[in-house]
């Protein structure tokens, strides 16, 4: 196809623009004929909204799914996962198996969460069962750690109960809705510090599900030593790993930015904990990402003009169990250090190679199946079509007691992770 | 031959003497007494039965490991009439140089004390002690005013001293020949050449499997990796130091490394060791040394800014502060040319010697051991076996002088064009590679590569591999280096080693280069 790709963006970040320019693409405005639009989440709302939206033509691609918020809003993500689990349970799927305490064996990867004010009473019931627990309050619609706080007493969230009792007919605007989750107060510590994992996952289509995981994720460390002591509940430097927060700490270091690569983490864990448990941990991480995507796949508007690169936040506890904290639709493209800039530049580069094959003017009718060579630092996390092709040949092995842990999510070093499907 | 036999019995006697004073001896004695209760021990064949018992219960293995450990550090047999200084360092001019270097350091420290009116050592007031105890796990977050503290010396200064070493008995002659050594080091020590290195490092050869090469993702694990891991597990099960040392020459699997190193260094965590560490910690709490501030400053400058090691900053302070007060390290001075400054003998002060080591040597160990007293032991053992040789002037083949000479000789002999070119533009290669070797490459290589390199240091009980790697790096980047025209540009070409893969470089340099 002749002609250069015309691009638009409303996010002025050099890692993006440099990537477009190096491909020889042409910058245009959104009113002109464009092929590729890297848009912010506000803009995507407009493009697909009922009133102001417009139809995209076959040679136009955007970087968000219309209703990505089903995955990226904290309350909706939890709702979708809960619904998914119930469905599996109803079907009698072995994935939904529970242990003797009623906890899901394979699908318990989100900390207990309630919406406030809607589930306030349910929450109180749960809170009373373990009154010494700590909970974390997060506003549904915000990011970068804004508005988050920890509580360990009911009195600290009286506000949400009072409102729900007195104004039952007044619906809270969605912006003021909060989720409250059980706080993981036994995170895995390294050097005495808490950290979380940021992993990038690219989804090119939801039905069939095709997703890729970026091999170069990283860990974000807190600058201050972790302590579960109640006197430090207010100290966000101890508890929140967001760089946006840690940046303002006294000890923040601008050279390494408090980050480790995932391969570093792997080396450390293999050396101190052993190869099997480390392998199992990473398998589980892959598993929970795929499950979360499967959970929202049925409700996602699988618009063929869309792809999306998510930022997954995961915390590992001291029993080496990973927990999904949240998914970001618009992971930060700001670079805090030189290494960071390189990483994000390469991330966009590899993403564009997969989403816009050969750098040519896109055609939405293509089968979204890029050849292996263009993957760059991505590796296939799950390809539903491929899995279904093999599924007929695979036995449904009984996984209980198998050292492999959850359903064969195996990532070999050669870089292909393919899960079996039970459907 | 008679001489050898008497040497051997002398060595045996000395080792027995040394071990008699150790913990292991007491344990063996206790075990022997306890074993008398056992039915298989009979009075008639007491000696044989106890020996048999030791063999079965694994105590013989422990003894074997201890003996092996002693042998690794034992100085070579020498003339019975040799004075003790001779055992430490046979060459007089080396001893003299080390002596004056130490004096210089001490003088610098003392003058810093006077300048800043800070005592070399003082007892902490109780309030301060409590505070330090509370902060013990977070010393990284405290920022005392360190601006007035200068580091006692930089690697450059040390290099200058080495460059100026001369053997007064050696006459070079005025005429230059192609055999003249054109590097910076001008002492005539014997270093290995490539054929000798090939023999020494035979397990690194092209036909032997290696971790760091043959475990890469393109190679199916059945070919080498799986078998190697299996053997590693067997070695650990046998708890055999010597076997472990042989095994690790081909690299250690990540999951087994912590245990293998502990086995080779013959470190087991006994309650006494933990107690010892706690005692050192108490010492730190009670006394404040000038060196502490220097350590603090150094760690802040280096490890805290490092991409991999910043996480362990607090561990580094704990280990290094304790280390500076550890008197058992004195034991190694028997085979080190250095001697502790006289102030130590007065009793209270720490060893000023340790103001001059480089903290990043600890940091990679934090990847393997997260329990402070074990971390401490491993670090101490690695220091007294290997790393101290990087900071003192001696004629030992693993000493820094020999390493520098080995590096320069390899370069001059096998990459003469590069060597001359760099010399011409005022970029003597040693000036660039010195800092790598003196830190055993810590802080320059990626952590996993560094650990593979240190595997081989342990396996071959020698630091010579550092010099070989330094030369291999130059060989690898030779094309770019030939094009530079200044020292700064050469430094830039060699500034970033973090992407290098150590084992392929070594293999190519030793076994695949046409010489």
Short mmCIF file of C-alpha atoms in Angstrom, two decimals, chain B residues 35-361:
data_model
loop_
_atom_site.label_atom_id
_atom_site.label_comp_id
_atom_site.label_asym_id
_atom_site.label_seq_id
_atom_site.Cartn_x
_atom_site.Cartn_y
_atom_site.Cartn_z
CA UNK B 35 29.35 -42.15 70.42
CA UNK B 36 30.61 -44.33 73.24
CA UNK B 37 26.98 -44.98 74.08
CA UNK B 38 26.41 -46.58 70.73
CA UNK B 39 26.26 -50.37 70.55
CA UNK B 40 28.61 -50.68 67.58
CA UNK B 41 31.50 -49.07 69.42
CA UNK B 42 33.53 -51.76 71.12
CA UNK B 43 36.39 -51.25 73.50
CA UNK B 44 38.75 -53.57 71.66
CA UNK B 45 38.51 -51.74 68.41
CA UNK B 46 37.72 -48.30 69.84
CA UNK B 47 39.80 -46.27 67.43
CA UNK B 48 38.51 -48.03 64.30
CA UNK B 49 34.91 -47.95 65.41
CA UNK B 50 34.92 -44.27 66.17
CA UNK B 51 36.54 -43.55 62.83
CA UNK B 52 33.84 -45.62 61.16
CA UNK B 53 31.18 -43.75 63.05
CA UNK B 54 32.57 -40.42 61.96
CA UNK B 55 32.57 -41.56 58.38
CA UNK B 56 28.93 -42.62 58.43
CA UNK B 57 27.60 -39.67 60.33
CA UNK B 58 29.18 -37.11 58.03
CA UNK B 59 31.64 -35.75 60.57
CA UNK B 60 34.56 -37.03 58.57
CA UNK B 61 33.28 -35.00 55.66
CA UNK B 62 33.18 -31.89 57.84
CA UNK B 63 36.74 -32.50 58.91
CA UNK B 64 37.77 -33.03 55.34
CA UNK B 65 36.17 -29.76 54.36
CA UNK B 66 37.92 -27.94 57.17
CA UNK B 67 41.29 -29.34 56.18
CA UNK B 68 40.65 -28.48 52.56
CA UNK B 69 39.69 -25.02 53.59
CA UNK B 70 42.94 -24.57 55.49
CA UNK B 71 44.94 -25.88 52.59
CA UNK B 72 43.43 -23.35 50.24
CA UNK B 73 44.80 -20.49 52.24
CA UNK B 74 47.96 -22.10 53.41
CA UNK B 75 51.09 -20.33 52.32
CA UNK B 76 53.58 -22.30 50.34
CA UNK B 77 56.12 -24.25 52.31
CA UNK B 78 59.23 -22.28 52.91
CA UNK B 79 62.63 -22.44 54.42
CA UNK B 80 62.47 -23.31 58.09
CA UNK B 81 64.79 -20.48 58.96
CA UNK B 82 62.70 -17.84 57.23
CA UNK B 83 61.50 -15.08 59.52
CA UNK B 84 57.71 -14.54 59.76
CA UNK B 85 57.79 -11.47 57.52
CA UNK B 86 59.13 -13.69 54.83
CA UNK B 87 56.12 -15.95 55.04
CA UNK B 88 53.88 -13.00 54.56
CA UNK B 89 55.73 -11.62 51.65
CA UNK B 90 59.06 -12.90 50.44
CA UNK B 91 60.13 -9.86 48.49
CA UNK B 92 61.61 -7.15 50.62
CA UNK B 93 60.83 -4.26 48.35
CA UNK B 94 57.19 -5.26 48.28
CA UNK B 95 57.04 -5.33 52.03
CA UNK B 96 58.61 -1.91 52.18
CA UNK B 97 56.15 -0.53 49.68
CA UNK B 98 53.18 -1.92 51.57
CA UNK B 99 54.57 -0.53 54.78
CA UNK B 100 54.93 2.99 53.45
CA UNK B 101 51.50 2.82 51.82
CA UNK B 102 49.96 1.96 55.14
CA UNK B 103 51.83 4.75 56.84
CA UNK B 104 50.51 7.16 54.28
CA UNK B 105 46.95 6.07 54.86
CA UNK B 106 47.32 6.30 58.58
CA UNK B 107 48.80 9.74 58.30
CA UNK B 108 45.93 10.84 56.10
CA UNK B 109 43.42 9.51 58.58
CA UNK B 110 45.14 11.15 61.49
CA UNK B 111 45.30 14.49 59.79
CA UNK B 112 41.64 14.23 58.92
CA UNK B 113 40.96 13.64 62.59
CA UNK B 114 42.90 16.70 63.63
CA UNK B 115 41.37 18.85 60.92
CA UNK B 116 37.83 17.93 61.81
CA UNK B 117 38.62 17.57 65.50
CA UNK B 118 37.09 14.17 65.56
CA UNK B 119 38.72 11.37 67.47
CA UNK B 120 39.72 8.24 65.64
CA UNK B 121 37.50 6.37 68.00
CA UNK B 122 35.20 7.26 70.81
CA UNK B 123 32.64 5.62 72.99
CA UNK B 124 29.07 6.59 72.17
CA UNK B 125 26.90 8.21 74.82
CA UNK B 126 24.00 6.01 75.88
CA UNK B 127 21.34 8.08 74.15
CA UNK B 128 23.16 7.82 70.88
CA UNK B 129 23.59 4.09 71.34
CA UNK B 130 19.85 3.61 71.75
CA UNK B 131 19.18 5.69 68.71
CA UNK B 132 21.57 3.68 66.57
CA UNK B 133 20.08 0.44 67.78
CA UNK B 134 16.65 1.60 66.69
CA UNK B 135 17.92 2.72 63.37
CA UNK B 136 20.01 -0.38 62.79
CA UNK B 137 17.92 -1.61 59.91
CA UNK B 138 17.55 1.71 58.22
CA UNK B 139 20.85 3.42 58.31
CA UNK B 140 20.44 4.29 54.69
CA UNK B 141 17.85 6.90 55.42
CA UNK B 142 19.95 8.91 57.78
CA UNK B 143 21.95 11.68 56.22
CA UNK B 144 24.58 13.02 58.56
CA UNK B 145 26.75 15.78 57.27
CA UNK B 146 29.49 14.02 55.39
CA UNK B 147 30.65 16.84 53.20
CA UNK B 148 33.82 17.35 55.17
CA UNK B 149 34.92 13.77 54.86
CA UNK B 150 37.20 13.00 52.02
CA UNK B 151 37.72 9.44 50.96
CA UNK B 152 41.09 8.36 52.26
CA UNK B 153 42.26 7.46 48.81
CA UNK B 154 40.94 6.74 45.37
CA UNK B 155 41.86 3.79 43.15
CA UNK B 156 43.94 6.22 41.12
CA UNK B 157 46.23 6.93 44.07
CA UNK B 158 46.74 3.27 44.69
CA UNK B 159 47.53 2.72 41.05
CA UNK B 160 50.18 5.45 41.20
CA UNK B 161 51.87 3.66 44.06
CA UNK B 162 51.87 0.41 42.10
CA UNK B 163 53.24 2.08 39.04
CA UNK B 164 56.16 3.40 41.03
CA UNK B 165 57.14 0.03 42.41
CA UNK B 166 60.63 -0.94 41.47
CA UNK B 167 62.78 -3.87 42.31
CA UNK B 168 66.11 -2.40 43.35
CA UNK B 169 67.92 -5.56 42.35
CA UNK B 170 66.67 -5.58 38.82
CA UNK B 171 68.54 -3.80 36.10
CA UNK B 172 66.49 -3.29 33.01
CA UNK B 173 69.25 -2.09 30.83
CA UNK B 174 69.05 1.07 28.83
CA UNK B 175 68.25 -0.42 25.48
CA UNK B 176 64.67 -0.98 24.50
CA UNK B 177 63.88 -4.22 22.81
CA UNK B 178 60.63 -5.64 21.67
CA UNK B 179 60.62 -7.56 24.90
CA UNK B 180 60.50 -4.45 26.98
CA UNK B 181 57.36 -4.21 28.92
CA UNK B 182 55.62 -1.06 27.80
CA UNK B 183 52.91 -1.05 30.34
CA UNK B 184 52.71 0.87 33.57
CA UNK B 185 53.80 -1.86 35.91
CA UNK B 186 57.53 -2.24 35.99
CA UNK B 187 58.26 -5.09 38.32
CA UNK B 188 59.46 -8.43 37.10
CA UNK B 189 56.91 -10.81 38.52
CA UNK B 190 56.10 -14.06 36.85
CA UNK B 191 52.71 -14.13 35.22
CA UNK B 192 51.05 -16.81 33.16
CA UNK B 193 50.84 -16.57 29.42
CA UNK B 194 47.95 -17.83 27.34
CA UNK B 195 49.11 -21.43 26.97
CA UNK B 196 49.55 -21.62 30.73
CA UNK B 197 46.20 -19.95 31.29
CA UNK B 198 44.57 -22.41 28.94
CA UNK B 199 45.89 -25.23 31.06
CA UNK B 200 44.95 -23.56 34.29
CA UNK B 201 41.45 -22.78 33.15
CA UNK B 202 40.97 -25.98 31.22
CA UNK B 203 37.36 -26.38 32.34
CA UNK B 204 36.46 -23.17 30.56
CA UNK B 205 37.38 -24.70 27.23
CA UNK B 206 35.20 -24.78 24.17
CA UNK B 207 34.24 -28.40 24.52
CA UNK B 208 33.15 -28.23 28.14
CA UNK B 209 29.65 -27.14 29.06
CA UNK B 210 29.40 -23.85 30.91
CA UNK B 211 26.74 -21.98 32.73
CA UNK B 212 26.69 -18.56 31.21
CA UNK B 213 26.86 -20.03 27.73
CA UNK B 214 25.22 -23.39 27.46
CA UNK B 215 22.19 -22.44 29.50
CA UNK B 216 21.07 -19.68 27.19
CA UNK B 217 17.58 -19.83 25.84
CA UNK B 218 18.52 -21.18 22.45
CA UNK B 219 20.15 -24.27 23.89
CA UNK B 220 17.80 -27.03 24.95
CA UNK B 221 18.33 -27.75 28.63
CA UNK B 222 18.72 -31.48 28.10
CA UNK B 223 22.08 -30.94 26.49
CA UNK B 224 23.85 -29.62 29.52
CA UNK B 225 21.89 -27.63 32.01
CA UNK B 226 19.70 -30.34 33.48
CA UNK B 227 22.58 -32.71 34.05
CA UNK B 228 24.67 -29.97 35.56
CA UNK B 229 21.94 -29.04 38.00
CA UNK B 230 21.56 -32.67 38.97
CA UNK B 231 25.25 -33.00 39.68
CA UNK B 232 25.14 -29.78 41.69
CA UNK B 233 22.41 -31.14 43.89
CA UNK B 234 24.39 -34.30 44.42
CA UNK B 235 27.49 -32.32 45.44
CA UNK B 236 25.43 -30.42 47.97
CA UNK B 237 23.96 -33.60 49.33
CA UNK B 238 27.46 -34.98 49.85
CA UNK B 239 28.58 -31.74 51.48
CA UNK B 240 32.00 -32.08 49.93
CA UNK B 241 33.95 -28.80 49.68
CA UNK B 242 36.53 -30.04 47.25
CA UNK B 243 33.96 -31.48 44.88
CA UNK B 244 31.96 -28.26 45.06
CA UNK B 245 34.99 -26.25 44.15
CA UNK B 246 35.65 -28.45 41.14
CA UNK B 247 32.00 -28.37 40.13
CA UNK B 248 31.65 -24.63 40.27
CA UNK B 249 34.31 -24.10 37.63
CA UNK B 250 31.54 -24.66 35.15
CA UNK B 251 29.30 -22.19 36.88
CA UNK B 252 26.62 -22.57 39.51
CA UNK B 253 22.86 -22.78 38.91
CA UNK B 254 21.21 -19.75 40.53
CA UNK B 255 19.16 -21.78 42.95
CA UNK B 256 22.18 -23.67 44.29
CA UNK B 257 24.68 -20.85 44.39
CA UNK B 258 24.13 -19.64 47.94
CA UNK B 259 24.68 -23.10 49.35
CA UNK B 260 27.58 -23.95 47.09
CA UNK B 261 29.49 -20.84 48.03
CA UNK B 262 28.89 -21.50 51.69
CA UNK B 263 30.14 -25.04 51.21
CA UNK B 264 33.28 -24.01 49.38
CA UNK B 265 34.07 -21.32 51.91
CA UNK B 266 33.30 -23.85 54.60
CA UNK B 267 30.75 -21.72 56.34
CA UNK B 268 27.96 -23.24 58.30
CA UNK B 269 25.74 -21.10 60.40
CA UNK B 270 26.35 -22.24 63.92
CA UNK B 271 24.74 -20.45 66.84
CA UNK B 272 28.23 -19.27 67.80
CA UNK B 273 28.52 -17.46 64.50
CA UNK B 274 25.29 -15.63 65.00
CA UNK B 275 26.41 -14.72 68.48
CA UNK B 276 29.70 -13.45 67.13
CA UNK B 277 27.89 -11.24 64.69
CA UNK B 278 25.70 -9.87 67.44
CA UNK B 279 28.82 -9.07 69.46
CA UNK B 280 30.26 -7.14 66.57
CA UNK B 281 26.99 -5.30 66.24
CA UNK B 282 27.17 -4.37 69.90
CA UNK B 283 30.66 -3.09 69.34
CA UNK B 284 29.39 -0.85 66.57
CA UNK B 285 26.64 0.48 68.75
CA UNK B 286 29.00 1.25 71.61
CA UNK B 287 31.88 2.78 69.76
CA UNK B 288 31.98 5.26 66.98
CA UNK B 289 34.94 5.12 64.65
CA UNK B 290 36.09 7.69 62.15
CA UNK B 291 36.11 4.93 59.57
CA UNK B 292 32.38 4.58 60.00
CA UNK B 293 31.76 7.94 58.42
CA UNK B 294 34.05 7.06 55.58
CA UNK B 295 32.22 3.81 55.02
CA UNK B 296 28.94 5.63 55.14
CA UNK B 297 30.04 8.17 52.62
CA UNK B 298 31.43 5.58 50.29
CA UNK B 299 28.28 3.46 50.31
CA UNK B 300 26.15 6.52 49.73
CA UNK B 301 28.20 7.44 46.72
CA UNK B 302 28.37 4.07 45.13
CA UNK B 303 25.84 1.41 46.05
CA UNK B 304 22.93 3.75 46.66
CA UNK B 305 23.17 4.98 43.13
CA UNK B 306 23.49 1.60 41.59
CA UNK B 307 20.62 0.13 39.61
CA UNK B 308 20.87 -3.25 41.21
CA UNK B 309 22.25 -2.70 44.66
CA UNK B 310 20.40 0.32 45.97
CA UNK B 311 17.85 -2.00 47.56
CA UNK B 312 20.46 -3.45 49.86
CA UNK B 313 21.97 -0.20 51.03
CA UNK B 314 21.05 -0.81 54.63
CA UNK B 315 22.58 -4.29 54.66
CA UNK B 316 25.81 -2.86 53.40
CA UNK B 317 26.13 -0.50 56.33
CA UNK B 318 25.45 -3.26 58.78
CA UNK B 319 27.99 -5.61 57.29
CA UNK B 320 30.73 -3.09 56.75
CA UNK B 321 30.48 -1.41 60.11
CA UNK B 322 30.74 -4.78 61.79
CA UNK B 323 33.57 -5.82 59.57
CA UNK B 324 35.65 -2.85 60.55
CA UNK B 325 35.64 -4.14 64.09
CA UNK B 326 36.25 -7.79 63.44
CA UNK B 327 39.45 -8.97 65.07
CA UNK B 328 39.37 -12.49 63.71
CA UNK B 329 40.22 -11.01 60.39
CA UNK B 330 43.64 -10.53 61.93
CA UNK B 331 44.21 -14.21 61.38
CA UNK B 332 44.64 -13.63 57.69
CA UNK B 333 47.49 -11.25 58.21
CA UNK B 334 49.69 -14.25 58.59
CA UNK B 335 49.57 -14.58 54.85
CA UNK B 336 49.06 -11.00 53.88
CA UNK B 337 51.89 -8.64 53.39
CA UNK B 338 49.96 -5.97 55.23
CA UNK B 339 50.19 -5.58 58.93
CA UNK B 340 47.67 -3.82 61.07
CA UNK B 341 48.70 -0.41 62.23
CA UNK B 342 50.18 -0.35 65.67
CA UNK B 343 47.16 1.43 67.06
CA UNK B 344 45.29 -1.80 66.80
CA UNK B 345 47.55 -3.48 69.20
CA UNK B 346 46.69 -0.83 71.71
CA UNK B 347 43.41 -2.62 71.70
CA UNK B 348 40.39 -0.49 71.19
CA UNK B 349 40.50 0.81 67.73
CA UNK B 350 39.30 -0.73 64.55
CA UNK B 351 41.63 -1.67 61.78
CA UNK B 352 42.42 1.39 59.77
CA UNK B 353 43.29 -1.02 57.05
CA UNK B 354 39.62 -1.38 56.35
CA UNK B 355 39.06 2.22 55.61
CA UNK B 356 40.35 1.35 52.25
CA UNK B 357 38.15 -1.34 50.89
CA UNK B 358 35.36 -0.93 48.44
CA UNK B 359 31.85 -1.65 49.67
CA UNK B 360 30.38 -2.81 46.40
CA UNK B 361 32.11 -6.09 46.93
#
